[in-house]
Short mmCIF file of C-alpha atoms in Angstrom, two decimals:
data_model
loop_
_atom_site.label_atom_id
_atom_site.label_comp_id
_atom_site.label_asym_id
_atom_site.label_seq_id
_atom_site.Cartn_x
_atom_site.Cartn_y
_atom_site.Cartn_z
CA UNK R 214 -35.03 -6.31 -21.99
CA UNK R 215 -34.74 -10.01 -23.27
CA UNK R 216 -32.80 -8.25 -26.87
CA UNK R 217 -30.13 -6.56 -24.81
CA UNK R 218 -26.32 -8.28 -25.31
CA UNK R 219 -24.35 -9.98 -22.95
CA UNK R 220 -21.65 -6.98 -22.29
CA UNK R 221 -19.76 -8.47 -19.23
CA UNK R 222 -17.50 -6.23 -17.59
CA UNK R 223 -17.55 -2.31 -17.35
CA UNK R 224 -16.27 0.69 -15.56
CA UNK R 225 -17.47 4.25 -15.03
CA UNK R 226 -15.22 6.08 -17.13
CA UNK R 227 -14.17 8.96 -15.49
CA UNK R 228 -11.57 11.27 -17.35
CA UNK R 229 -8.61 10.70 -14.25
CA UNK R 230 -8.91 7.08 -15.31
CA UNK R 231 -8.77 7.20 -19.03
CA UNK R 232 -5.14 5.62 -19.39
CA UNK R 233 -6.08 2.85 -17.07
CA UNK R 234 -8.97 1.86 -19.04
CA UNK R 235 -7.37 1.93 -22.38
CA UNK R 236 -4.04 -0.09 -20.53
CA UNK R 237 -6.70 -2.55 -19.36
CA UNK R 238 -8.86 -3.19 -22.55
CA UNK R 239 -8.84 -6.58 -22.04
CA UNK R 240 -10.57 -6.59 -18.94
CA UNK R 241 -13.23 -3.95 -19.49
CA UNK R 242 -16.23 -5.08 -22.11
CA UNK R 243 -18.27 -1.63 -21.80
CA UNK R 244 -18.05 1.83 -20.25
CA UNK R 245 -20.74 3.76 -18.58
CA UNK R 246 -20.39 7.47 -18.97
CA UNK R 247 -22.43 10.44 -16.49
CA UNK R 248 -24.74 12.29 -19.42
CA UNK R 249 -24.66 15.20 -17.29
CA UNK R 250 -20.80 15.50 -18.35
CA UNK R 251 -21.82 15.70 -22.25
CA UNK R 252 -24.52 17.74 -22.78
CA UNK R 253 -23.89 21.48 -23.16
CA UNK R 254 -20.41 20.40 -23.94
CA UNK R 255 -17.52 21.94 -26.96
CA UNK R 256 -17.96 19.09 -29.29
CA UNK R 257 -14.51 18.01 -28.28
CA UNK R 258 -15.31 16.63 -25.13
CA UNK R 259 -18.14 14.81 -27.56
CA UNK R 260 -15.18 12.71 -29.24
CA UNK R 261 -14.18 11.43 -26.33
CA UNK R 262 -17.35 9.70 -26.98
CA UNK R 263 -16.14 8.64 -29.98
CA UNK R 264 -13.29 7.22 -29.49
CA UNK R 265 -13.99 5.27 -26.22
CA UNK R 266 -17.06 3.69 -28.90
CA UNK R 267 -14.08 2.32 -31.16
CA UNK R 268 -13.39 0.59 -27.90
CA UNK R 269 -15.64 -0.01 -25.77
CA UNK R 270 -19.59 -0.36 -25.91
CA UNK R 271 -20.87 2.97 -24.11
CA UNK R 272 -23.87 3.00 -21.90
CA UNK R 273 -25.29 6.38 -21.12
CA UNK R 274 -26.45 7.11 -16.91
CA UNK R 275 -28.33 9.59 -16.82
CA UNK R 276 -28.28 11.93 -12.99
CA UNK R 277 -30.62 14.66 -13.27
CA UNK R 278 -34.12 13.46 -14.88
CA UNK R 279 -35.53 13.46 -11.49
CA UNK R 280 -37.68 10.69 -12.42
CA UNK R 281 -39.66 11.16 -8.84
CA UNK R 282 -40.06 14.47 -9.07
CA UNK R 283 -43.74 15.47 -8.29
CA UNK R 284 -44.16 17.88 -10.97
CA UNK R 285 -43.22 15.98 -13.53
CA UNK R 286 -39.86 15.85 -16.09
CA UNK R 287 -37.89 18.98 -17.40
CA UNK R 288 -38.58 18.63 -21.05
CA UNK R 289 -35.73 20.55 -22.02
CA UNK R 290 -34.07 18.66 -20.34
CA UNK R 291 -34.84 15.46 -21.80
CA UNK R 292 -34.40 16.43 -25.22
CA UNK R 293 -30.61 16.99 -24.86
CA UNK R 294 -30.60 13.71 -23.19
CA UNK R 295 -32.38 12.45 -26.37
CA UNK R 296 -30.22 13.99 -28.31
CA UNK R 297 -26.64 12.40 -26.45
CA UNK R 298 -28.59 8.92 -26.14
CA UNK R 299 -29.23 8.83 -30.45
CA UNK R 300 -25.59 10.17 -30.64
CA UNK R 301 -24.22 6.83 -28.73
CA UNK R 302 -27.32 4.92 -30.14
CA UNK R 303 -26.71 2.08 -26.98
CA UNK R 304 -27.91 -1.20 -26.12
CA UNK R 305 -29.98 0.52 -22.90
CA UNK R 306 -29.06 3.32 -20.78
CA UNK R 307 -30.14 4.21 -17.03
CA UNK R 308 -31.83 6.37 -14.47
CA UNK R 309 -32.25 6.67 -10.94
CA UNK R 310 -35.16 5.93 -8.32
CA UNK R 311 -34.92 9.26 -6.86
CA UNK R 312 -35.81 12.87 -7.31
CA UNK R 313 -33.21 15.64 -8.02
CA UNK R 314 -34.99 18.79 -8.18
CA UNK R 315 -38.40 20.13 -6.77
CA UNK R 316 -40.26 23.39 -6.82
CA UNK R 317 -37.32 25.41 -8.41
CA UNK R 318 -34.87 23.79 -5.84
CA UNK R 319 -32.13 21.75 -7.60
CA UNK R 320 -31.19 19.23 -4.46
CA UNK R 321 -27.72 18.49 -6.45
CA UNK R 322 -28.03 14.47 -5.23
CA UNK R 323 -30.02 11.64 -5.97
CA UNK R 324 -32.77 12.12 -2.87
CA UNK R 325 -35.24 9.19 -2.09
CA UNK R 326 -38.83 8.56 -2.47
CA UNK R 327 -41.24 7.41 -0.49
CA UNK R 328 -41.83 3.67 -1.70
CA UNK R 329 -45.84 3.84 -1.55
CA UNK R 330 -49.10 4.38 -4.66
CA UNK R 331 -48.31 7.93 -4.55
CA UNK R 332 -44.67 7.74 -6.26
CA UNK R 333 -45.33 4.59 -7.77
CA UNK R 334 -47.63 6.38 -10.00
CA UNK R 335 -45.72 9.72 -10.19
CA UNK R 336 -42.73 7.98 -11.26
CA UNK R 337 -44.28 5.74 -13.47
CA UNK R 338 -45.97 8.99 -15.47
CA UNK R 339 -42.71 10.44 -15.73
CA UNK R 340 -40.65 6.94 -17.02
CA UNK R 341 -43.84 7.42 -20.03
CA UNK R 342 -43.00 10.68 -20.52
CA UNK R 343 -39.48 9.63 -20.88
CA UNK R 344 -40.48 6.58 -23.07
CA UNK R 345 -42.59 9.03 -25.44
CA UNK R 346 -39.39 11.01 -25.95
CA UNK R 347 -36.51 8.63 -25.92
CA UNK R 348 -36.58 5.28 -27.50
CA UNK R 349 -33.89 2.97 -26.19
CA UNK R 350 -34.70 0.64 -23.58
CA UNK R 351 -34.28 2.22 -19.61
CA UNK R 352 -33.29 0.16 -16.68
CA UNK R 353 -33.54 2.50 -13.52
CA UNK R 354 -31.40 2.11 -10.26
CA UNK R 355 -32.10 2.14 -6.83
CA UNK R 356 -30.04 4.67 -4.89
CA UNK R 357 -28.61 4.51 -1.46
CA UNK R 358 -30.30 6.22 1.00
CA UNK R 359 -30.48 7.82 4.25
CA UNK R 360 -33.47 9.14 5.27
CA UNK R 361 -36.19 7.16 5.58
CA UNK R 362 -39.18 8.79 4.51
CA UNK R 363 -42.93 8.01 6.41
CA UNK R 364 -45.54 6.70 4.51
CA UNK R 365 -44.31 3.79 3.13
CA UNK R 366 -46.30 1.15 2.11
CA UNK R 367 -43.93 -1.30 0.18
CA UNK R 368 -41.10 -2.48 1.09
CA UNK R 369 -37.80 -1.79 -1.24
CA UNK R 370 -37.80 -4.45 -3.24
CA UNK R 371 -41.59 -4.74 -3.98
CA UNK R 372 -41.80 -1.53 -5.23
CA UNK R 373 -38.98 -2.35 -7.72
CA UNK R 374 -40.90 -5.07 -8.81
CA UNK R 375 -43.82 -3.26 -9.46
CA UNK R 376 -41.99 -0.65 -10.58
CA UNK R 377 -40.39 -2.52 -13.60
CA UNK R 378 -43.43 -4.56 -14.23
CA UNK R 379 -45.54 -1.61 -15.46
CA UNK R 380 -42.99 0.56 -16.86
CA UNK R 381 -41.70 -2.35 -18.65
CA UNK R 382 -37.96 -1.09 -17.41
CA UNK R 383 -35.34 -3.08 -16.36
CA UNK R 384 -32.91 -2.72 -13.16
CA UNK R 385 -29.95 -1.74 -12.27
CA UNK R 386 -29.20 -3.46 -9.01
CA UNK R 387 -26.49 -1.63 -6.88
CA UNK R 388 -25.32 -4.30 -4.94
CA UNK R 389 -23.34 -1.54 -3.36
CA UNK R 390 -26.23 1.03 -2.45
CA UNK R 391 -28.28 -2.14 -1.47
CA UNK R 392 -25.62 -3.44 1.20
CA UNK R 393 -25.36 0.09 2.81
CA UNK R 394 -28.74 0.42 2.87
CA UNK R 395 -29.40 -2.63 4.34
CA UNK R 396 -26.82 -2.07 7.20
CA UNK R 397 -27.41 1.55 8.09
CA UNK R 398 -31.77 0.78 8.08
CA UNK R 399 -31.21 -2.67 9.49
CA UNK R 400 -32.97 -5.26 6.65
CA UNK R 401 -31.60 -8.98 5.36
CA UNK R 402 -30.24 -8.23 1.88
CA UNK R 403 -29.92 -11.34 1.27
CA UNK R 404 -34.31 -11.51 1.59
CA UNK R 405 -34.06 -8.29 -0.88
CA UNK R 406 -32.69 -10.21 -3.48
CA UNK R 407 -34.51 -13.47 -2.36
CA UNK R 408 -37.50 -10.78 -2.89
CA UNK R 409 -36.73 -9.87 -5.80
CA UNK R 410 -37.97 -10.65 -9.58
CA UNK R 411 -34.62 -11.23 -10.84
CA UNK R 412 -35.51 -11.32 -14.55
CA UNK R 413 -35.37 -7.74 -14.69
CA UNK R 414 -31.80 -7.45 -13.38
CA UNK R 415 -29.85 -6.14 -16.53
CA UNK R 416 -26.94 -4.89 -14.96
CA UNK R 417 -25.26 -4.67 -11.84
CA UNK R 418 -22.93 -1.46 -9.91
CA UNK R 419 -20.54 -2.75 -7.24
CA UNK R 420 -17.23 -0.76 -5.59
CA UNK R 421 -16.31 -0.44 -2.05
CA UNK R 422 -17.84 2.16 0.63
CA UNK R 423 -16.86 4.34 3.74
CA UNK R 424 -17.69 4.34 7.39
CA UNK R 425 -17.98 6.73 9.78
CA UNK R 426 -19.30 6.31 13.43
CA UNK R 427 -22.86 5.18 12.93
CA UNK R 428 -23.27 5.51 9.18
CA UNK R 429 -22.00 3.80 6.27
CA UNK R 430 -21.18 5.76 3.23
CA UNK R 431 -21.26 5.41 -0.58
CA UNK R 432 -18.16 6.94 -1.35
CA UNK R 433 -17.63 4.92 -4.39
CA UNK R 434 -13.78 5.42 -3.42
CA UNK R 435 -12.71 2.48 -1.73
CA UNK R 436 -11.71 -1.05 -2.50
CA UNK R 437 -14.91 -3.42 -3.10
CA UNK R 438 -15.41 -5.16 0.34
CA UNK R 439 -15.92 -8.68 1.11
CA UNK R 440 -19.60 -7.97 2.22
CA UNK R 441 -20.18 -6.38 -1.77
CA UNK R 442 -18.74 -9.52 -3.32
CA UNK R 443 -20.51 -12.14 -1.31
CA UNK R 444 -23.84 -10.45 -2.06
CA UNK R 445 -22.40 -10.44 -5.74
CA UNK R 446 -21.66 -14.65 -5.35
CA UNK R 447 -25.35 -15.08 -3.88
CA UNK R 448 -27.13 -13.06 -6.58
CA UNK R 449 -24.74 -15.21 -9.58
CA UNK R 450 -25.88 -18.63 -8.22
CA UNK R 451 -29.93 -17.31 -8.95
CA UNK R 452 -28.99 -15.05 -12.37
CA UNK R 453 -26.82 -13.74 -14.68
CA UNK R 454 -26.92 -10.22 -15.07
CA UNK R 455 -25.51 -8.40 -19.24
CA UNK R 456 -23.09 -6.42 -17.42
CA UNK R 457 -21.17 -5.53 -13.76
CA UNK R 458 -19.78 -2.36 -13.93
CA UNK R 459 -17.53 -0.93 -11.20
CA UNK R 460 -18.50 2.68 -10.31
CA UNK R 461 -15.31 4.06 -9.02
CA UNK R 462 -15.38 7.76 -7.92
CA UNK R 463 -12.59 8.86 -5.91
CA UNK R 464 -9.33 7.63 -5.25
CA UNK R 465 -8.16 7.25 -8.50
CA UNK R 466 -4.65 6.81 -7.62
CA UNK R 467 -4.75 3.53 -6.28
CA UNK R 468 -4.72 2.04 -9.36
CA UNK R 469 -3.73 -1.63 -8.51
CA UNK R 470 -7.18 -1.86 -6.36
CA UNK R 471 -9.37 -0.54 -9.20
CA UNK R 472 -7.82 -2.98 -11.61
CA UNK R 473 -7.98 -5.86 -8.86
CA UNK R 474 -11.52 -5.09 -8.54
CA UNK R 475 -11.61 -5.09 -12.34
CA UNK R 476 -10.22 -8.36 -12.18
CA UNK R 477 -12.88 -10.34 -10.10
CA UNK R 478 -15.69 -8.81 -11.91
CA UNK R 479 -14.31 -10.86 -14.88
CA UNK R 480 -14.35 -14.15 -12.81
CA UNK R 481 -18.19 -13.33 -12.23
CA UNK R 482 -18.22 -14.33 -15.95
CA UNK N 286 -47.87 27.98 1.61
CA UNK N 287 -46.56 24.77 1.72
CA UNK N 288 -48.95 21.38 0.30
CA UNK N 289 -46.56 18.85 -1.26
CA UNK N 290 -43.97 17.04 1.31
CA UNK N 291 -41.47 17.17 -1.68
CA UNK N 292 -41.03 20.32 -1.65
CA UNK N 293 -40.50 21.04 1.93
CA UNK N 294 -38.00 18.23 1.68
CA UNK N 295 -36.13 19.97 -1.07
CA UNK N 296 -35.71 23.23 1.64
CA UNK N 297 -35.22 20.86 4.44
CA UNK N 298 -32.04 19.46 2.48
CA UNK N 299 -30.90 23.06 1.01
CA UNK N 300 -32.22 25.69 3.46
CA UNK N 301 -30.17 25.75 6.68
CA UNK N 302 -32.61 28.29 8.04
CA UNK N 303 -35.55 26.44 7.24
CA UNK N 304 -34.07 23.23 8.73
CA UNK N 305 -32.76 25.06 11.46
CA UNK N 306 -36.25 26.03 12.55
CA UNK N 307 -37.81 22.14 11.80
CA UNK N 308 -35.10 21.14 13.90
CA UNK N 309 -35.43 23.89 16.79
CA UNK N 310 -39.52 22.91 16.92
CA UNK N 311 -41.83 21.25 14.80
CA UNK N 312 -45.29 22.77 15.50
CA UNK N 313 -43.90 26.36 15.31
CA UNK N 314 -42.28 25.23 12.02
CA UNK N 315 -45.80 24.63 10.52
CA UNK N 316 -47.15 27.55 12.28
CA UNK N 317 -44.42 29.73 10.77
CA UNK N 318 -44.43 28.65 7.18
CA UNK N 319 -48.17 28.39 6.91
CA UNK N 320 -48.57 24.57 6.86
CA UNK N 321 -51.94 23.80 7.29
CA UNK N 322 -52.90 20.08 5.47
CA UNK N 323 -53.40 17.95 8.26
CA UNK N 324 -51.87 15.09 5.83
CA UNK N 325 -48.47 17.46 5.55
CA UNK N 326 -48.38 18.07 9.10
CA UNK N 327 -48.50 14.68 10.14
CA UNK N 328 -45.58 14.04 7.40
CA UNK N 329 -43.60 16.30 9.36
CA UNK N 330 -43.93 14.98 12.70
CA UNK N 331 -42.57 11.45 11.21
CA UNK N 332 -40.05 12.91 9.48
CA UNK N 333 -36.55 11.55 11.47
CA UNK N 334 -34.70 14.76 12.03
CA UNK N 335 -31.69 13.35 12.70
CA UNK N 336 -31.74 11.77 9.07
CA UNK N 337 -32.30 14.99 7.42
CA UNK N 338 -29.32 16.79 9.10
CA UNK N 339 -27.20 13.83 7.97
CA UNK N 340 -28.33 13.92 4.25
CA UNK N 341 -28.02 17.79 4.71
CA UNK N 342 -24.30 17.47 5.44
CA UNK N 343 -23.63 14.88 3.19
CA UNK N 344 -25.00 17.34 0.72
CA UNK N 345 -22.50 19.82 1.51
CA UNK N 346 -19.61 17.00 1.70
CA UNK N 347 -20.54 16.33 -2.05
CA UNK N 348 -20.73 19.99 -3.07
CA UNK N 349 -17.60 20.84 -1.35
CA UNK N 350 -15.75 17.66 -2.71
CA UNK N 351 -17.00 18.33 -6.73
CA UNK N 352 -15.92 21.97 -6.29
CA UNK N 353 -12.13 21.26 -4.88
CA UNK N 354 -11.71 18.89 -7.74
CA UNK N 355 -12.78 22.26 -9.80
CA UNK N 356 -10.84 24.16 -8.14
CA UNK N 357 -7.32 21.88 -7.37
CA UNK N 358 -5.02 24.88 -7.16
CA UNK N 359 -7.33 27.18 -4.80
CA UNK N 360 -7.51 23.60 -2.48
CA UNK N 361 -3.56 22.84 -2.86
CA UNK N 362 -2.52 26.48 -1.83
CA UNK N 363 -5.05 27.06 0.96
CA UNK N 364 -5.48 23.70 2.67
CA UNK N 365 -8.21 22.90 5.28
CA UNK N 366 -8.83 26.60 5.05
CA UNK N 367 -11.43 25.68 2.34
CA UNK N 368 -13.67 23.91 3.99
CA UNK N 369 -14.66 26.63 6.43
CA UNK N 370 -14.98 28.68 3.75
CA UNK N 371 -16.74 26.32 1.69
CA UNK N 372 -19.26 25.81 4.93
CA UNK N 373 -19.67 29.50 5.53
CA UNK N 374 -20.42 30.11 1.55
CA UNK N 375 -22.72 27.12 1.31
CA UNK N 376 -25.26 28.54 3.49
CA UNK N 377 -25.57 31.78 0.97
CA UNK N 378 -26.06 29.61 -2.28
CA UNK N 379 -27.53 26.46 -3.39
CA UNK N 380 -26.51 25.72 -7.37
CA UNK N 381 -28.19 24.41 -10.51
CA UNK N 382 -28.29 23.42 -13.74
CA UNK N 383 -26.73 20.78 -16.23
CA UNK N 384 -22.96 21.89 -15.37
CA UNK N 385 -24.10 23.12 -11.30
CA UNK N 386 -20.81 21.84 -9.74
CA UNK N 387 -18.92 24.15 -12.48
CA UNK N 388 -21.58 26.67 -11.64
CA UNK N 389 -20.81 26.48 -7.70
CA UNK N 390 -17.21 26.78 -8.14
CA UNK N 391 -17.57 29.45 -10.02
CA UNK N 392 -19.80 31.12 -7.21
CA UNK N 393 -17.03 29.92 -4.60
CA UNK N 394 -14.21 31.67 -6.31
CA UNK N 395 -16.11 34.92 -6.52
CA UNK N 396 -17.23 34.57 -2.66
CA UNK N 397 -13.66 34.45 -1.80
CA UNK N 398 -12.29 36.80 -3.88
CA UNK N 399 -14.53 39.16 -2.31
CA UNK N 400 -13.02 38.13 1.05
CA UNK N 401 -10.42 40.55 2.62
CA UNK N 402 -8.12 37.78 3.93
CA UNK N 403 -7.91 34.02 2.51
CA UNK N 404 -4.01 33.06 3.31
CA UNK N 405 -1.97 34.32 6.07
CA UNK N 406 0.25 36.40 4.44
CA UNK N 407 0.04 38.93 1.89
CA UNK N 408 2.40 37.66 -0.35
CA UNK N 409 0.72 33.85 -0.54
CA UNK N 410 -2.45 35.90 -0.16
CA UNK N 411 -2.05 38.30 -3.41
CA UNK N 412 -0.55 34.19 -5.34
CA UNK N 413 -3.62 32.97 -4.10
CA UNK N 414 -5.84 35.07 -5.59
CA UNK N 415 -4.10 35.41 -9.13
CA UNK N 416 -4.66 31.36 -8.83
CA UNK N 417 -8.26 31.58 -8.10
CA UNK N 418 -8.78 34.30 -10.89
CA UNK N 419 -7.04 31.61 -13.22
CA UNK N 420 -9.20 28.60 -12.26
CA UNK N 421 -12.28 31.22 -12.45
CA UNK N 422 -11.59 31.86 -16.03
CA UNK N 423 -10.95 28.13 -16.75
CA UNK N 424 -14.39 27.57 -15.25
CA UNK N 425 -16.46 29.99 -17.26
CA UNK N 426 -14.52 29.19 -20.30
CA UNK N 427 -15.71 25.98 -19.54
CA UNK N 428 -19.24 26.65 -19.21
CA UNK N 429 -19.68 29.43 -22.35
CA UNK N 430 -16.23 29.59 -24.18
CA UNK N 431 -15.17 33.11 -25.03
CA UNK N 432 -14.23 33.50 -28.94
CA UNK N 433 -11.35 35.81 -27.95
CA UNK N 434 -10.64 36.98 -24.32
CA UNK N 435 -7.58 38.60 -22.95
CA UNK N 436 -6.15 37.74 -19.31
CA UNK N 437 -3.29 39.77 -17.70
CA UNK N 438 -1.18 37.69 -14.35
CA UNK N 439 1.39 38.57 -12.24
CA UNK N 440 2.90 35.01 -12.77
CA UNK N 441 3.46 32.91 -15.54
CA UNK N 442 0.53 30.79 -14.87
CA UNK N 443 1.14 28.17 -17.95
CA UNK N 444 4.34 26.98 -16.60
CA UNK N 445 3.79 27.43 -12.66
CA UNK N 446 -0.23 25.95 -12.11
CA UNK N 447 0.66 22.83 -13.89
CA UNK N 448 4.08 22.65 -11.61
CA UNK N 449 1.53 23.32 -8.86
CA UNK N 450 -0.75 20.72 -9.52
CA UNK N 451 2.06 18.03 -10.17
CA UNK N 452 4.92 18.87 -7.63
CA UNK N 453 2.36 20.60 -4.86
CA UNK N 454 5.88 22.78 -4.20
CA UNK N 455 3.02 26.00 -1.99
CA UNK N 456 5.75 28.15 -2.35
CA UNK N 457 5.00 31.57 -3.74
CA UNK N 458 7.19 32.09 -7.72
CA UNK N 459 8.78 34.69 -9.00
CA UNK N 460 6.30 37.39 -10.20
CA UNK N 461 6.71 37.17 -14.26
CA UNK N 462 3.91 39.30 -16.12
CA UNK N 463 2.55 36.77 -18.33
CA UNK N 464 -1.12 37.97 -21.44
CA UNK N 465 -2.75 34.53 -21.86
CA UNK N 466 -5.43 34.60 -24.69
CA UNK N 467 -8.71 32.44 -24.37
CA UNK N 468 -9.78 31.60 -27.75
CA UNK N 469 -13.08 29.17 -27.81
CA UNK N 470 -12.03 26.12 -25.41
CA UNK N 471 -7.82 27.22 -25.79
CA UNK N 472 -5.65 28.83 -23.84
CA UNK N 473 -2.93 30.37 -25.34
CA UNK N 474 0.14 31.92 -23.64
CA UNK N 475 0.94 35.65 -25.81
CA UNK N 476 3.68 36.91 -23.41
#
């Protein structure tokens, strides 16, 4: 993880936002597409690959590896992935902490894992499966969650720790997903990142969330909140991450918040 | 017979029977679906119920969202209808694949085609459908692109779903028999 550039600022790039990002060139660095939109694709939607590269520096997230999936990775799978990743050849690209698909049932979300040896181990077998197959550098995410599965036997940021120590992977902190989780299961995230190993923080995701009675919700489709960017300001003073990206998902009209959010990202930096 | 938590999980999120009887009583729940592991059992009993329904829901909430954004006519013209629908047809079908939110709307559509009513009137009701149909074929083309296929509307959909999209004006147009030919990933109006 030490080779990997400084990028700076990104943005998903979702297709409804394609004019702001090119408007706004000089505040975007990098773009982070979803692999799951380019594989299996007419190769025109492949130049859109293309031509954001002439721009932009593109980082592949990959949503359907199932990386904690008990019985192990969908090789088929992972050799289109392989096959997109070599095609944008990037600095790194990501994964999730989750499982999508067990025993024949494809969930259609990023589901949690119970943090304890069990899916330590299965999920470490899988990332070397992964590593055997595709040869860039993976960070992996954690997701936001809300169940709470029994068994545990770390706590979340431990078992990133671990994680990343003996997969040799770097993180993806979602300052986002970590916030939500921390409100709707009641934990300090502040003493997650104090918990943290922050030397394997490559990149960050931030954008704003939704609340309903009792639960907070990753909508990715609000304005980034206060809350998001003082946990941002804490984790700055301790590290410096390659890249924030803002992971914007709905609400694509209100374009003058996604570009203000755009905005302080760059003052991170 | 169940052994690996995971798995039970993956109903549990899916399976509104299945969760319907975890919820309704635990013991009879392992009794019924032949769980026997003592380790599994005990899994089950710690497992917050109240959690699962929400990440059930919020399953759905996804799944319906990623299929109206499929489907932006169909949701324009019939409104909060959808989402009953939506609910009703989500219990029937659980997607997958690389492409499975193209692959659910494409389920949807055909669900409620096969529906005897889906607007209040027949008029809006026959518009409706010819939209549907449309966004079907954009789907599928989507997912395998025909070489050469043929479509016959009662509208002249190239000028009046892109008005639809951009001017949300849910008024039924003027019937105009319009051939549009689907060659690989184009769509070509013939007449």
């Amino acid at each position: 993880m030490k080779n990997i550039p400084h990028l700076g600022v990104g943005i998903g790039f979702r297709t409804e936002l394609k004019s702001l990002i090119f408007l706004n060139r000089d505040k975007i660095d990098f773009v982070e597409i979803i692999a799951d939109h380019y594989i299996d694709v007419p190769d025109e939607k492949l130049q859109e690959i293309t031509l954001l590269k002439q721009y932009f520096t593109v980082i592949p997230h990959a949503i359907n590896l199932s990386l904690g999936s008990v019985e192990g990775i969908d090789i088929e799978y992972l050799q289109k992935l392989k096959k997109l990743i070599e095609f944008i050849d990037p600095p790194y690209w990501s994964e999730h902490i989750s499982y999508t698909k067990a025993h024949g049932i494809d969930i259609g979300h990023l589901a949690p894992i119970a943090f304890n040896e069990k899916f330590l181990n299965i999920i470490i077998n899988n990332i070397t499966t992964v590593n055997e197959v595709i040869h860039y550098p993976l960070i992996l995410e954690n997701i936001t969650y809300h169940v709470d599965l029994p068994g545990r036997s770390y706590q979340d940021a431990s078992f990133l720790n671990i994680l990343c120590e003996r997969t040799g992977c770097g993180l993806l902190l979602d300052i986002t997903n970590l916030y939500i989780n921390s409100r709707n299961f009641n934990f300090n995230p502040l003493s997650f990142i104090d918990s943290l190993n922050l030397e394997n923080i490559v990149q960050l995701h931030f954008v704003g969330f939704e609340t309903t009675d009792d639960q907070i919700i990753d909508t990715h489709s609000a304005k980034t909140s206060p809350e998001i960017l003082e946990l941002m300001n804490y984790l700055f003073k301790k590290c410096k991450p390659k890249g924030i990206l803002l992971e914007r998902d709905g609400h694509f009209e209100k374009q003058e918040e996604i570009i203000d959010d755009l905005v302080i990202a760059n003052n991170f930096f | 017979m169940y052994t690996e938590p995971q798995e039970i999980l993956s109903r549990l999120y899916t399976d509104v029977a299945f969760r319907k009887d975890f919820i309704t009583d635990k013991k009879l729940f392992c009794k019924k679906y032949t769980i026997t592991s003592l380790e599994v059992i005990k899994f089950i009993e710690d497992i917050p119920v109240s959690q699962i329904v929400f990440f059930a829901q919020s399953l759905i909430t996804k799944r319906m969202h990623e299929v109206k954004n499929l489907l932006p006519g169909t949701s324009l013209l019939m409104g909060k209808m959808i989402n009953e629908f939506f609910v009703r047809y989500s219990e029937s079908y659980v997607p997958n694949g690389i492409h499975k939110h193209h692959d659910d709307a494409k389920h949807f559509v055909t669900y409620l085609l096969k529906q005897k009513k889906i607007s209040d009137q027949k008029e809006s009701d026959y518009y409706l459908r010819t939209i549907l149909s449309y966004e079907l074929q954009r789907i599928k083309n989507f997912i395998s692109p025909k070489r050469f296929l043929i479509s016959f509307y009662r509208h002249d959909l190239m000028r009046v779903y892109p008005l639809l999209l951009k001017t949300k004006n849910l008024n039924v147009p003027a019937k105009k028999k319009t051939i549009i030919l689907w060659k690989s990933s184009r769509i070509i109006k013939l007449l």
